[in-house]
mmCIF file of C-alpha atoms in Angstrom:
data_model
loop_
_atom_site.group_PDB
_atom_site.id
_atom_site.type_symbol
_atom_site.label_atom_id
_atom_site.label_comp_id
_atom_site.label_asym_id
_atom_site.label_seq_id
_atom_site.Cartn_x
_atom_site.Cartn_y
_atom_site.Cartn_z
ATOM 1 C CA UNK A 1 -0.223 -0.025 0.151
ATOM 2 C CA UNK A 2 1.239 3.525 -0.828
ATOM 3 C CA UNK A 3 2.297 5.534 2.029
ATOM 4 C CA UNK A 4 2.026 9.529 2.150
ATOM 5 C CA UNK A 5 3.276 11.852 4.505
ATOM 6 C CA UNK A 6 0.376 14.936 5.277
ATOM 7 C CA UNK A 7 1.479 18.803 6.269
ATOM 8 C CA UNK A 8 -1.587 20.359 7.270
ATOM 9 C CA UNK A 9 -1.609 24.088 8.598
ATOM 10 C CA UNK A 10 -4.133 26.772 9.312
ATOM 11 C CA UNK A 11 -3.675 30.479 10.306
ATOM 12 C CA UNK A 12 -7.181 32.025 12.281
ATOM 13 C CA UNK A 13 -6.413 35.973 12.726
ATOM 14 C CA UNK A 14 -8.970 36.980 15.821
ATOM 15 C CA UNK A 15 -9.207 41.729 16.288
ATOM 16 C CA UNK A 16 -7.923 42.859 19.510
ATOM 17 C CA UNK A 17 -8.049 46.459 19.873
ATOM 18 C CA UNK A 18 -7.885 49.485 17.348
ATOM 19 C CA UNK A 19 -5.136 52.067 18.985
ATOM 20 C CA UNK A 20 -4.257 55.717 17.984
ATOM 21 C CA UNK A 21 -0.877 56.541 18.643
ATOM 22 C CA UNK A 22 1.624 59.074 17.530
ATOM 23 C CA UNK A 23 4.978 58.532 15.514
ATOM 24 C CA UNK A 24 7.748 60.857 15.887
ATOM 25 C CA UNK A 25 8.301 62.051 12.276
ATOM 26 C CA UNK A 26 12.145 62.712 11.165
ATOM 27 C CA UNK A 27 11.154 66.842 10.657
ATOM 28 C CA UNK A 28 11.526 69.448 13.284
ATOM 29 C CA UNK A 29 11.320 72.885 13.127
ATOM 30 C CA UNK A 30 12.478 76.095 15.112
ATOM 31 C CA UNK A 31 10.509 79.132 16.035
ATOM 32 C CA UNK A 32 12.057 81.681 17.603
ATOM 33 C CA UNK A 33 10.342 84.678 19.487
ATOM 34 C CA UNK A 34 11.671 88.180 20.970
ATOM 35 C CA UNK A 35 10.070 89.014 23.742
ATOM 36 C CA UNK A 36 11.815 92.145 26.077
ATOM 37 C CA UNK A 37 15.171 91.732 24.536
ATOM 38 C CA UNK A 38 15.585 88.210 24.758
ATOM 39 C CA UNK A 39 15.269 85.559 22.319
ATOM 40 C CA UNK A 40 13.388 82.244 22.654
ATOM 41 C CA UNK A 41 13.204 79.550 20.689
ATOM 42 C CA UNK A 42 11.703 76.270 20.546
ATOM 43 C CA UNK A 43 12.029 72.992 18.596
ATOM 44 C CA UNK A 44 8.714 71.770 17.029
ATOM 45 C CA UNK A 45 8.757 68.055 16.659
ATOM 46 C CA UNK A 46 6.069 66.727 13.801
ATOM 47 C CA UNK A 47 4.012 63.896 14.811
ATOM 48 C CA UNK A 48 2.027 61.991 12.399
ATOM 49 C CA UNK A 49 -1.192 60.191 13.696
ATOM 50 C CA UNK A 50 -1.244 56.972 12.773
ATOM 51 C CA UNK A 51 -4.026 53.969 14.058
ATOM 52 C CA UNK A 52 -2.936 51.129 14.794
ATOM 53 C CA UNK A 53 -4.698 47.409 14.605
ATOM 54 C CA UNK A 54 -3.512 44.277 17.022
ATOM 55 C CA UNK A 55 -4.451 41.061 16.223
ATOM 56 C CA UNK A 56 -4.691 37.225 17.757
ATOM 57 C CA UNK A 57 -3.220 35.484 15.065
ATOM 58 C CA UNK A 58 -3.578 31.540 16.112
ATOM 59 C CA UNK A 59 -1.094 29.019 13.901
ATOM 60 C CA UNK A 60 -2.359 25.235 14.175
ATOM 61 C CA UNK A 61 -0.388 22.590 12.152
ATOM 62 C CA UNK A 62 0.207 18.905 12.115
ATOM 63 C CA UNK A 63 2.367 16.489 10.477
ATOM 64 C CA UNK A 64 0.815 12.856 10.256
ATOM 65 C CA UNK A 65 1.225 9.896 7.549
ATOM 66 C CA UNK A 66 -1.261 7.519 6.379
ATOM 67 C CA UNK A 67 -1.750 4.615 3.910
ATOM 68 C CA UNK A 68 -3.093 4.438 0.821
ATOM 69 C CA UNK A 69 -6.404 6.682 0.709
ATOM 70 C CA UNK A 70 -7.410 6.488 4.369
ATOM 71 C CA UNK A 71 -6.616 10.014 5.355
ATOM 72 C CA UNK A 72 -9.370 10.065 7.690
ATOM 73 C CA UNK A 73 -7.592 6.997 9.708
ATOM 74 C CA UNK A 74 -4.032 9.010 9.662
ATOM 75 C CA UNK A 75 -1.142 9.188 12.278
ATOM 76 C CA UNK A 76 -0.191 12.207 13.694
ATOM 77 C CA UNK A 77 3.279 11.956 14.431
ATOM 78 C CA UNK A 78 3.666 15.909 15.395
ATOM 79 C CA UNK A 79 1.489 18.887 15.986
ATOM 80 C CA UNK A 80 1.597 22.673 17.559
ATOM 81 C CA UNK A 81 -0.374 25.344 18.112
ATOM 82 C CA UNK A 82 0.166 28.601 19.127
ATOM 83 C CA UNK A 83 -0.394 32.495 18.887
ATOM 84 C CA UNK A 84 1.268 35.644 17.981
ATOM 85 C CA UNK A 85 -0.338 39.599 18.324
ATOM 86 C CA UNK A 86 0.412 41.325 15.217
ATOM 87 C CA UNK A 87 -0.081 44.881 14.981
ATOM 88 C CA UNK A 88 -0.979 46.339 11.338
ATOM 89 C CA UNK A 89 -1.798 49.529 10.476
ATOM 90 C CA UNK A 90 -4.414 48.706 8.101
ATOM 91 C CA UNK A 91 -7.845 47.105 9.396
ATOM 92 C CA UNK A 92 -8.087 44.586 6.665
ATOM 93 C CA UNK A 93 -7.252 40.822 7.768
ATOM 94 C CA UNK A 94 -7.211 38.565 5.175
ATOM 95 C CA UNK A 95 -3.750 38.059 4.888
ATOM 96 C CA UNK A 96 -3.148 37.138 8.065
ATOM 97 C CA UNK A 97 -5.773 33.621 7.323
ATOM 98 C CA UNK A 98 -4.105 31.172 5.838
ATOM 99 C CA UNK A 99 -7.744 28.685 5.042
ATOM 100 C CA UNK A 100 -7.000 25.117 6.103
ATOM 101 C CA UNK A 101 -4.054 23.995 3.712
ATOM 102 C CA UNK A 102 -2.812 20.474 3.064
ATOM 103 C CA UNK A 103 0.657 19.375 1.326
ATOM 104 C CA UNK A 104 1.141 15.727 0.617
ATOM 105 C CA UNK A 105 4.205 14.139 -0.188
ATOM 106 C CA UNK A 106 3.997 10.332 -0.947
ATOM 107 C CA UNK A 107 6.960 7.956 0.834
ATOM 108 C CA UNK A 108 6.329 4.341 -0.540
ATOM 109 C CA UNK A 109 9.456 4.714 -3.399
ATOM 110 C CA UNK A 110 11.692 6.155 -0.178
ATOM 111 C CA UNK A 111 10.029 2.850 1.602
ATOM 112 C CA UNK A 112 11.035 0.536 -0.472
ATOM 113 C CA UNK A 113 14.840 1.268 -0.758
ATOM 114 C CA UNK A 114 15.222 0.729 2.976
ATOM 115 C CA UNK A 115 16.119 -3.123 4.178
ATOM 116 C CA UNK A 116 13.411 -3.587 7.717
ATOM 117 C CA UNK A 117 15.525 -5.821 8.977
ATOM 118 C CA UNK A 118 18.853 -4.403 9.338
ATOM 119 C CA UNK A 119 17.236 -0.455 9.046
ATOM 120 C CA UNK A 120 20.257 0.098 5.943
ATOM 121 C CA UNK A 121 19.021 1.474 2.769
ATOM 122 C CA UNK A 122 19.210 -1.419 -0.028
ATOM 123 C CA UNK A 123 19.070 1.196 -3.474
ATOM 124 C CA UNK A 124 21.212 -0.224 -6.246
ATOM 125 C CA UNK A 125 21.589 0.252 -9.803
ATOM 126 C CA UNK A 126 20.104 -2.641 -12.047
ATOM 127 C CA UNK A 127 23.175 -2.745 -14.523
ATOM 128 C CA UNK A 128 21.353 -5.892 -16.116
ATOM 129 C CA UNK A 129 18.601 -3.532 -17.678
ATOM 130 C CA UNK A 130 18.751 -2.691 -21.224
ATOM 131 C CA UNK A 131 18.211 0.743 -20.306
ATOM 132 C CA UNK A 132 20.749 1.252 -17.648
ATOM 133 C CA UNK A 133 23.637 2.852 -20.225
ATOM 134 C CA UNK A 134 25.912 4.511 -17.228
ATOM 135 C CA UNK A 135 25.226 4.976 -13.597
ATOM 136 C CA UNK A 136 23.788 8.101 -13.936
ATOM 137 C CA UNK A 137 21.461 7.227 -16.788
ATOM 138 C CA UNK A 138 19.379 4.717 -15.481
ATOM 139 C CA UNK A 139 15.854 4.227 -14.184
ATOM 140 C CA UNK A 140 17.056 3.984 -10.724
ATOM 141 C CA UNK A 141 19.009 6.878 -10.293
ATOM 142 C CA UNK A 142 15.922 9.177 -11.984
ATOM 143 C CA UNK A 143 13.435 7.933 -9.793
ATOM 144 C CA UNK A 144 15.834 9.086 -6.855
ATOM 145 C CA UNK A 145 16.294 11.964 -8.493
ATOM 146 C CA UNK A 146 11.973 12.656 -8.770
ATOM 147 C CA UNK A 147 11.969 11.663 -4.935
ATOM 148 C CA UNK A 148 14.707 14.059 -4.465
ATOM 149 C CA UNK A 149 12.621 16.854 -6.218
ATOM 150 C CA UNK A 150 9.523 16.214 -5.052
ATOM 151 C CA UNK A 151 10.872 16.674 -1.471
ATOM 152 C CA UNK A 152 12.375 19.715 -2.223
ATOM 153 C CA UNK A 153 9.237 21.109 -3.404
ATOM 154 C CA UNK A 154 7.077 19.725 -0.626
ATOM 155 C CA UNK A 155 9.676 21.498 2.089
ATOM 156 C CA UNK A 156 9.815 24.522 -0.335
ATOM 157 C CA UNK A 157 5.719 24.511 -0.036
ATOM 158 C CA UNK A 158 5.375 23.861 3.945
ATOM 159 C CA UNK A 159 8.069 26.407 4.623
#
């Protein structure tokens, strides 16, 4: 039966509060006043009023494995749930939400390369096949490279 590794992930943002803050700007102005023979210089700093929106974003993920097409009977290997406060200057929160997504990696080819008695690799190039041209140009190495590419792509998707 085929064996598949599955990574599930989702995020849920919850609006917490809205806060108006003053943000100092790089600019400052000097204002000089003369009164009764004395000079008073005031330095005025420019500030910008900004509204900040605080969200509590909950991230939930799990790594599981299942056999055949029995996704509902999968075994969870690892899982985690965490949350962080994210502060934005826009009230729109759709970019904080990740709809539940699943990323799957078939492990069947890899597991066929393992000798279960001594847990050692049994990968070899079948030189008796007519399709084997060189140690690199053959079906066995092509399948290993294909698995490596799928693994790299799967890792890139879940990062």
